[in-house]
Tab-separated table of C-alpha atoms in Angstrom:
chain	number	residue	atom	x	y	z
G	1	MET	CA	-18.624	-21.458	-4.521
G	2	PRO	CA	-21.177	-21.532	-1.674
G	3	HIS	CA	-21.241	-24.595	0.516
G	4	ASP	CA	-24.053	-27.011	-0.218
G	5	HIS	CA	-26.720	-26.716	2.490
G	6	SER	CA	-30.296	-27.838	2.156
G	7	PRO	CA	-32.131	-26.428	5.163
G	8	GLY	CA	-35.775	-26.189	5.748
G	9	PRO	CA	-37.131	-22.670	5.847
G	10	ASP	CA	-37.881	-22.973	9.541
G	11	SER	CA	-34.600	-24.482	10.563
G	12	GLY	CA	-33.106	-21.200	11.771
G	13	HIS	CA	-29.718	-22.634	10.877
G	14	ASP	CA	-26.857	-20.322	9.877
G	15	HIS	CA	-25.153	-20.856	6.569
G	16	ALA	CA	-21.894	-19.231	5.567
G	17	ALA	CA	-20.202	-19.185	2.203
G	18	HIS	CA	-16.897	-17.976	0.884
G	19	ASP	CA	-17.114	-16.974	-2.755
G	20	HIS	CA	-14.131	-16.298	-4.984
G	21	GLY	CA	-15.891	-16.038	-8.300
G	22	PRO	CA	-16.031	-18.602	-11.093
G	23	GLY	CA	-12.675	-20.107	-11.821
G	24	HIS	CA	-11.045	-17.983	-9.123
G	25	ALA	CA	-7.737	-19.318	-7.877
G	26	HIS	CA	-7.231	-17.912	-4.408
G	27	HIS	CA	-3.835	-16.192	-4.171
G	28	HIS	CA	-2.520	-14.993	-0.842
G	29	GLY	CA	0.541	-13.282	-2.313
G	30	MET	CA	1.095	-11.058	-5.312
G	31	PRO	CA	0.495	-12.876	-8.600
G	32	ASP	CA	3.516	-11.055	-9.985
G	33	GLY	CA	5.438	-11.112	-6.710
G	34	ALA	CA	8.583	-12.489	-8.347
G	35	ASP	CA	8.642	-9.593	-10.812
G	36	GLY	CA	8.245	-7.032	-8.030
G	37	GLU	CA	10.961	-8.742	-6.036
G	38	ARG	CA	13.348	-8.618	-9.002
G	39	ARG	CA	12.637	-4.934	-9.641
G	40	LEU	CA	13.294	-4.057	-6.013
G	41	LEU	CA	16.602	-5.908	-6.072
G	42	ILE	CA	17.756	-4.031	-9.200
G	43	ALA	CA	16.771	-0.683	-7.683
G	44	LEU	CA	18.564	-1.621	-4.445
G	45	ALA	CA	21.807	-2.383	-6.300
G	46	ILE	CA	21.673	0.922	-8.221
G	47	THR	CA	20.831	2.993	-5.140
G	48	ALA	CA	23.397	1.432	-2.808
G	49	GLY	CA	26.151	1.615	-5.417
G	50	PHE	CA	25.694	5.258	-6.295
G	51	MET	CA	25.126	6.279	-2.678
G	52	LEU	CA	28.831	5.625	-2.000
G	53	VAL	CA	29.859	7.763	-4.975
G	54	GLU	CA	27.580	10.640	-3.969
G	55	ALA	CA	28.666	10.577	-0.334
G	56	ALA	CA	32.330	10.802	-1.318
G	57	GLY	CA	31.621	13.560	-3.825
G	58	GLY	CA	29.522	15.545	-1.381
G	59	TRP	CA	32.269	15.361	1.227
G	60	ILE	CA	34.917	16.565	-1.240
G	61	ALA	CA	32.705	19.319	-2.716
G	62	ASN	CA	31.384	20.344	0.737
G	63	SER	CA	27.845	20.260	-0.677
G	64	LEU	CA	24.893	19.821	1.682
G	65	ALA	CA	22.627	19.030	-1.251
G	66	LEU	CA	24.868	16.120	-2.281
G	67	LEU	CA	25.419	14.912	1.288
G	68	ALA	CA	21.703	15.190	2.037
G	69	ASP	CA	20.906	13.202	-1.085
G	70	ALA	CA	23.564	10.623	-0.196
G	71	GLY	CA	22.062	10.308	3.283
G	72	HIS	CA	18.677	9.972	1.682
G	73	MET	CA	20.026	7.268	-0.605
G	74	LEU	CA	21.477	5.433	2.393
G	75	THR	CA	18.073	5.299	4.072
G	76	ASP	CA	16.541	4.406	0.719
G	77	ALA	CA	18.941	1.502	0.311
G	78	ALA	CA	17.810	0.208	3.697
G	79	ALA	CA	14.166	0.868	2.771
G	80	LEU	CA	14.540	-0.939	-0.559
G	81	ALA	CA	16.168	-3.871	1.225
G	82	LEU	CA	13.195	-3.961	3.602
G	83	ALA	CA	10.761	-3.731	0.687
G	84	TRP	CA	12.586	-6.545	-1.127
G	85	LEU	CA	12.427	-8.724	1.987
G	86	ALA	CA	8.725	-7.936	2.364
G	87	ALA	CA	8.025	-8.840	-1.266
G	88	ARG	CA	9.890	-12.105	-0.803
G	89	MET	CA	7.933	-12.934	2.346
G	90	ALA	CA	4.626	-11.997	0.695
G	91	ARG	CA	5.073	-14.861	-1.770
G	92	ARG	CA	5.252	-17.407	1.011
G	93	PRO	CA	2.162	-19.641	1.202
G	94	ARG	CA	-0.376	-19.365	3.996
G	95	ASP	CA	0.122	-21.500	7.049
G	96	ALA	CA	-1.771	-22.504	10.187
G	97	ARG	CA	-0.792	-19.312	12.030
G	98	ARG	CA	-1.396	-16.915	9.124
G	99	SER	CA	-4.512	-17.967	7.270
G	100	TYR	CA	-4.259	-15.047	4.829
G	101	GLY	CA	-0.565	-15.562	4.206
G	102	TYR	CA	2.107	-12.870	4.380
G	103	GLY	CA	0.753	-10.320	1.887
G	104	ARG	CA	0.328	-7.589	4.477
G	105	VAL	CA	4.065	-7.596	5.258
G	106	GLN	CA	4.404	-5.334	2.225
G	107	VAL	CA	2.007	-2.824	3.785
G	108	LEU	CA	4.075	-2.845	6.978
G	109	ALA	CA	7.203	-2.188	4.915
G	110	ALA	CA	5.517	0.738	3.141
G	111	PHE	CA	4.478	2.223	6.505
G	112	ALA	CA	8.014	1.864	7.867
G	113	ASN	CA	9.427	3.482	4.733
G	114	GLY	CA	7.107	6.444	5.169
G	115	ILE	CA	8.297	6.975	8.749
G	116	VAL	CA	11.946	6.806	7.656
G	117	LEU	CA	11.271	9.400	4.962
G	118	LEU	CA	9.783	11.776	7.532
G	119	ALA	CA	12.882	11.416	9.713
G	120	VAL	CA	15.145	12.132	6.728
G	121	VAL	CA	13.184	15.285	5.874
G	122	VAL	CA	13.528	16.595	9.439
G	123	ALA	CA	17.282	15.930	9.465
G	124	ILE	CA	17.816	17.739	6.138
G	125	VAL	CA	15.792	20.774	7.206
G	126	VAL	CA	17.732	21.065	10.486
G	127	GLU	CA	21.078	20.865	8.687
G	128	ALA	CA	19.919	23.352	6.038
G	129	ALA	CA	19.009	25.870	8.747
G	130	GLY	CA	22.541	25.611	10.104
G	131	ARG	CA	24.029	26.117	6.635
G	132	LEU	CA	21.890	29.198	6.027
G	133	ALA	CA	23.071	30.686	9.311
G	134	ALA	CA	26.710	29.943	8.479
G	135	PRO	CA	27.238	29.554	4.689
G	136	ALA	CA	30.132	27.343	3.631
G	137	PRO	CA	32.092	27.261	0.337
G	138	VAL	CA	30.918	24.660	-2.186
G	139	GLU	CA	32.688	23.191	-5.255
G	140	GLY	CA	30.037	23.879	-7.892
G	141	GLY	CA	31.714	22.060	-10.796
G	142	LEU	CA	32.237	18.795	-8.934
G	143	MET	CA	28.738	19.090	-7.530
G	144	ILE	CA	27.249	19.321	-11.036
G	145	GLY	CA	29.145	16.287	-12.312
G	146	ILE	CA	28.139	14.035	-9.431
G	147	ALA	CA	24.551	15.300	-9.411
G	148	ALA	CA	24.212	14.570	-13.149
G	149	ALA	CA	25.482	11.019	-12.682
G	150	GLY	CA	23.131	10.580	-9.717
G	151	LEU	CA	20.206	11.828	-11.765
G	152	ALA	CA	20.906	9.219	-14.449
G	153	ALA	CA	21.198	6.409	-11.883
G	154	ASN	CA	17.995	7.431	-10.110
G	155	LEU	CA	16.078	7.677	-13.390
G	156	VAL	CA	17.017	4.089	-14.209
G	157	ALA	CA	15.987	2.847	-10.743
G	158	PHE	CA	12.715	4.801	-10.865
G	159	ARG	CA	11.796	3.404	-14.282
G	160	VAL	CA	12.521	-0.129	-13.056
G	161	LEU	CA	10.138	0.278	-10.110
G	162	GLN	CA	7.481	2.156	-12.102
G	163	GLY	CA	7.336	-0.715	-14.565
G	164	GLY	CA	5.949	-3.003	-11.862
G	165	ASP	CA	2.450	-3.410	-10.434
G	166	ARG	CA	0.996	0.095	-9.910
G	167	GLY	CA	-1.417	-1.229	-7.261
G	168	ASN	CA	1.375	-2.644	-5.090
G	169	LEU	CA	1.776	-0.267	-2.141
G	170	ASN	CA	5.184	-1.710	-1.316
G	171	LEU	CA	6.543	-0.952	-4.799
G	172	ARG	CA	4.950	2.477	-4.727
G	173	GLY	CA	6.609	3.277	-1.418
G	174	ALA	CA	9.978	2.147	-2.775
G	175	ALA	CA	9.446	4.202	-5.951
G	176	LEU	CA	8.715	7.263	-3.821
G	177	HIS	CA	12.017	6.810	-2.032
G	178	VAL	CA	13.818	6.701	-5.369
G	179	MET	CA	11.803	9.692	-6.601
G	180	GLY	CA	13.051	11.608	-3.572
G	181	ASP	CA	16.616	10.727	-4.590
G	182	LEU	CA	15.853	11.778	-8.149
G	183	LEU	CA	14.530	15.142	-6.993
G	184	GLY	CA	17.551	15.503	-4.755
G	185	SER	CA	19.827	15.028	-7.750
G	186	VAL	CA	17.870	17.637	-9.723
G	187	GLY	CA	18.152	20.046	-6.802
G	188	ALA	CA	21.875	19.415	-6.435
G	189	LEU	CA	22.351	19.915	-10.181
G	190	ALA	CA	20.504	23.249	-10.096
G	191	ALA	CA	22.343	24.365	-6.966
G	192	GLY	CA	25.703	23.498	-8.523
G	193	ALA	CA	24.880	25.525	-11.626
G	194	VAL	CA	23.889	28.575	-9.567
G	195	ILE	CA	27.023	28.324	-7.415
G	196	LEU	CA	29.262	27.887	-10.448
G	197	LEU	CA	27.728	30.885	-12.231
G	198	THR	CA	27.141	33.287	-9.328
G	199	GLY	CA	29.032	31.974	-6.318
G	200	TRP	CA	25.860	32.235	-4.188
G	201	THR	CA	26.223	29.231	-1.818
G	202	PRO	CA	22.915	29.621	0.156
G	203	ILE	CA	21.152	28.099	-2.861
G	204	ASP	CA	22.548	24.707	-1.748
G	205	PRO	CA	20.587	24.423	1.547
G	206	ILE	CA	17.570	26.260	0.102
G	207	LEU	CA	17.100	23.713	-2.676
G	208	SER	CA	17.683	20.913	-0.173
G	209	VAL	CA	14.678	22.147	1.823
G	210	LEU	CA	12.502	22.479	-1.286
G	211	VAL	CA	13.289	18.915	-2.317
G	212	SER	CA	12.564	17.740	1.232
G	213	LEU	CA	9.106	19.323	1.129
G	214	LEU	CA	8.275	17.433	-2.051
G	215	VAL	CA	9.427	14.194	-0.433
G	216	LEU	CA	7.345	15.035	2.652
G	217	ARG	CA	4.173	15.254	0.582
G	218	SER	CA	4.757	11.848	-0.967
G	219	ALA	CA	5.764	10.269	2.348
G	220	TRP	CA	2.569	11.490	3.985
G	221	ALA	CA	0.456	9.966	1.198
G	222	ILE	CA	2.115	6.566	1.688
G	223	LEU	CA	1.747	6.771	5.480
G	224	ARG	CA	-1.920	7.684	5.196
G	225	GLU	CA	-2.755	4.873	2.779
G	226	SER	CA	-0.730	2.146	4.468
G	227	GLY	CA	-1.988	3.260	7.898
G	228	HIS	CA	-5.574	3.027	6.632
G	229	VAL	CA	-4.951	-0.575	5.594
G	230	LEU	CA	-3.265	-1.465	8.890
G	231	VAL	CA	-6.196	-0.174	10.978
G	232	GLU	CA	-8.626	-2.236	8.856
G	233	GLY	CA	-10.051	0.819	7.105
G	234	THR	CA	-12.967	0.465	4.707
G	235	PRO	CA	-11.757	-0.008	1.102
G	236	GLY	CA	-12.057	2.960	-1.219
G	237	GLY	CA	-15.211	2.809	-3.297
G	238	ILE	CA	-17.115	0.680	-0.770
G	239	ASP	CA	-19.747	2.252	1.461
G	240	GLU	CA	-21.238	-0.326	3.823
G	241	ALA	CA	-24.692	1.315	3.821
G	242	VAL	CA	-24.742	1.517	0.012
G	243	LEU	CA	-23.575	-2.092	-0.211
G	244	ALA	CA	-26.378	-3.290	2.086
G	245	GLN	CA	-29.013	-1.310	0.184
G	246	ALA	CA	-27.781	-2.765	-3.116
G	247	ILE	CA	-28.208	-6.303	-1.786
G	248	LEU	CA	-31.751	-5.565	-0.547
G	249	ALA	CA	-32.665	-3.988	-3.876
G	250	GLU	CA	-31.230	-6.662	-6.165
G	251	VAL	CA	-31.534	-9.938	-4.242
G	252	PRO	CA	-35.282	-10.466	-3.554
G	253	ALA	CA	-34.663	-13.368	-1.171
G	254	VAL	CA	-32.868	-11.062	1.291
G	255	ILE	CA	-35.067	-9.016	3.646
G	256	ASP	CA	-32.417	-7.708	6.023
G	257	VAL	CA	-28.672	-7.111	5.944
G	258	HIS	CA	-26.645	-6.497	9.082
G	259	HIS	CA	-23.203	-7.019	10.628
G	260	VAL	CA	-21.613	-5.641	7.457
G	261	HIS	CA	-17.833	-5.320	7.722
G	262	ALA	CA	-15.526	-4.302	4.876
G	263	TRP	CA	-11.763	-3.952	5.154
G	264	THR	CA	-8.580	-4.341	3.134
G	265	LEU	CA	-6.044	-7.112	3.487
G	266	THR	CA	-3.838	-5.258	0.997
G	267	PRO	CA	-4.824	-2.241	-1.147
G	268	ASP	CA	-5.850	-4.533	-4.010
G	269	ARG	CA	-7.674	-7.133	-1.859
G	270	PRO	CA	-10.912	-5.908	-0.259
G	271	LEU	CA	-12.744	-8.324	2.039
G	272	VAL	CA	-16.380	-8.301	3.189
G	273	THR	CA	-18.384	-10.237	5.782
G	274	LEU	CA	-22.109	-9.823	6.408
G	275	HIS	CA	-25.275	-11.465	7.729
G	276	ALA	CA	-28.273	-11.765	5.396
G	277	ARG	CA	-31.741	-12.662	6.703
G	278	LEU	CA	-33.747	-14.526	4.063
G	279	ARG	CA	-37.452	-14.738	3.298
G	280	GLU	CA	-39.242	-17.837	4.517
G	281	GLY	CA	-38.892	-20.589	1.922
G	282	ALA	CA	-35.963	-18.975	0.109
G	283	ASP	CA	-33.154	-21.161	-1.203
G	284	SER	CA	-30.150	-20.207	0.922
G	285	ASP	CA	-27.528	-21.409	-1.558
G	286	GLN	CA	-29.053	-19.414	-4.416
G	287	ALA	CA	-29.373	-16.318	-2.234
G	288	ILE	CA	-25.781	-16.558	-1.050
G	289	GLY	CA	-24.594	-17.030	-4.612
G	290	ALA	CA	-26.539	-13.965	-5.758
G	291	VAL	CA	-25.106	-11.837	-2.944
G	292	THR	CA	-21.522	-12.891	-3.565
G	293	ARG	CA	-21.848	-12.309	-7.307
G	294	LEU	CA	-23.220	-8.822	-6.625
G	295	LEU	CA	-20.311	-8.063	-4.303
G	296	ARG	CA	-17.837	-9.252	-6.903
G	297	ASP	CA	-19.365	-7.596	-9.959
G	298	ARG	CA	-20.376	-4.241	-8.487
G	299	PHE	CA	-17.923	-3.715	-5.620
G	300	GLY	CA	-14.874	-5.678	-6.789
G	301	VAL	CA	-14.903	-7.998	-3.759
G	302	ASP	CA	-13.727	-11.476	-4.719
G	303	HIS	CA	-13.524	-12.774	-1.144
G	304	ALA	CA	-16.789	-12.482	0.772
G	305	THR	CA	-18.212	-14.394	3.705
G	306	VAL	CA	-22.029	-14.330	3.730
G	307	GLN	CA	-23.968	-15.813	6.641
G	308	ALA	CA	-27.592	-16.629	5.788
G	309	GLU	CA	-30.277	-16.623	8.499
G	310	PHE	CA	-33.963	-17.506	8.545
G	311	GLU	CA	-34.689	-16.280	12.047
G	312	ILE	CA	-33.740	-13.018	13.727
G	313	CYS	CA	-30.025	-12.971	14.420
G	314	ALA	CA	-29.230	-13.723	18.051
G	315	ASP	CA	-27.112	-10.590	18.293
G	316	ALA	CA	-29.026	-8.487	15.777
G	317	ALA	CA	-30.046	-6.090	18.521
G	318	HIS	CA	-26.431	-5.052	18.824
G	319	ALA	CA	-25.786	-4.782	15.106
G	320	PRO	CA	-26.017	-1.524	13.110
G	321	ARG	CA	-29.044	-1.727	10.829
G	322	HIS	CA	-28.796	-0.597	7.233
């Protein structure tokens, strides 16, 4: 709730308040962080275990689709381990050096996972080009058996991750890695069937490229979203000009809003700071409370810092006016 200040209208004193909403318990990590951590660990065990099986099978069958998927699963195992570590760190309490805690570590992990996925896509496409130029024999029957088992394993891992918090970018990034493995298994299964029925081996690298393009699309989405958070991008659904106009329209005590800044700590935690100049004689605590309630109820911001002013802001000349 707002701090208790009782200024005179001519005091020109600044008043700031942090509002978290009635009954709000301020969490700096995921409320269900333990559940996300457990899901990541299960997916890691499934992915790492089957990766060894698929790599051996791909080597024996001489299948690029299987080897590419095994390589993908290797990077995914590392990515899931990173995501698990990030989820574990995110549950650590805030300290003197990190006043918001460790929640953003998960965003860093998602960004790193996206970069790894891009590298994997490039490697698969390069290898596929070589295979198309010089086709190699492939054991279609063995390829089908291993791909089917891989599909089952990846489906289980994907369902485990999908059952977690849909707003958690770290879990979403991990699920995209597993989805890439799942698509790789589907591609390998289809390629094995074609090779077994027709003997046409170029289908193996062709389907590998198609799967890689699907993974590329998902990887780019994760990179774009996590990058937006890391550069302090404005949260989706919040326009600073619209926010300022809403305050002026609905809080009569406020006559000017400036120095509005909105950013995201994590995708589900938008933050806002602003300066509000009040009418002479206005009650600053009531005005601050009205502003923070508006931010919470209309814009979904449960952590806002509002600085109330009765005189012109010392640096208002440098602030964008709304």
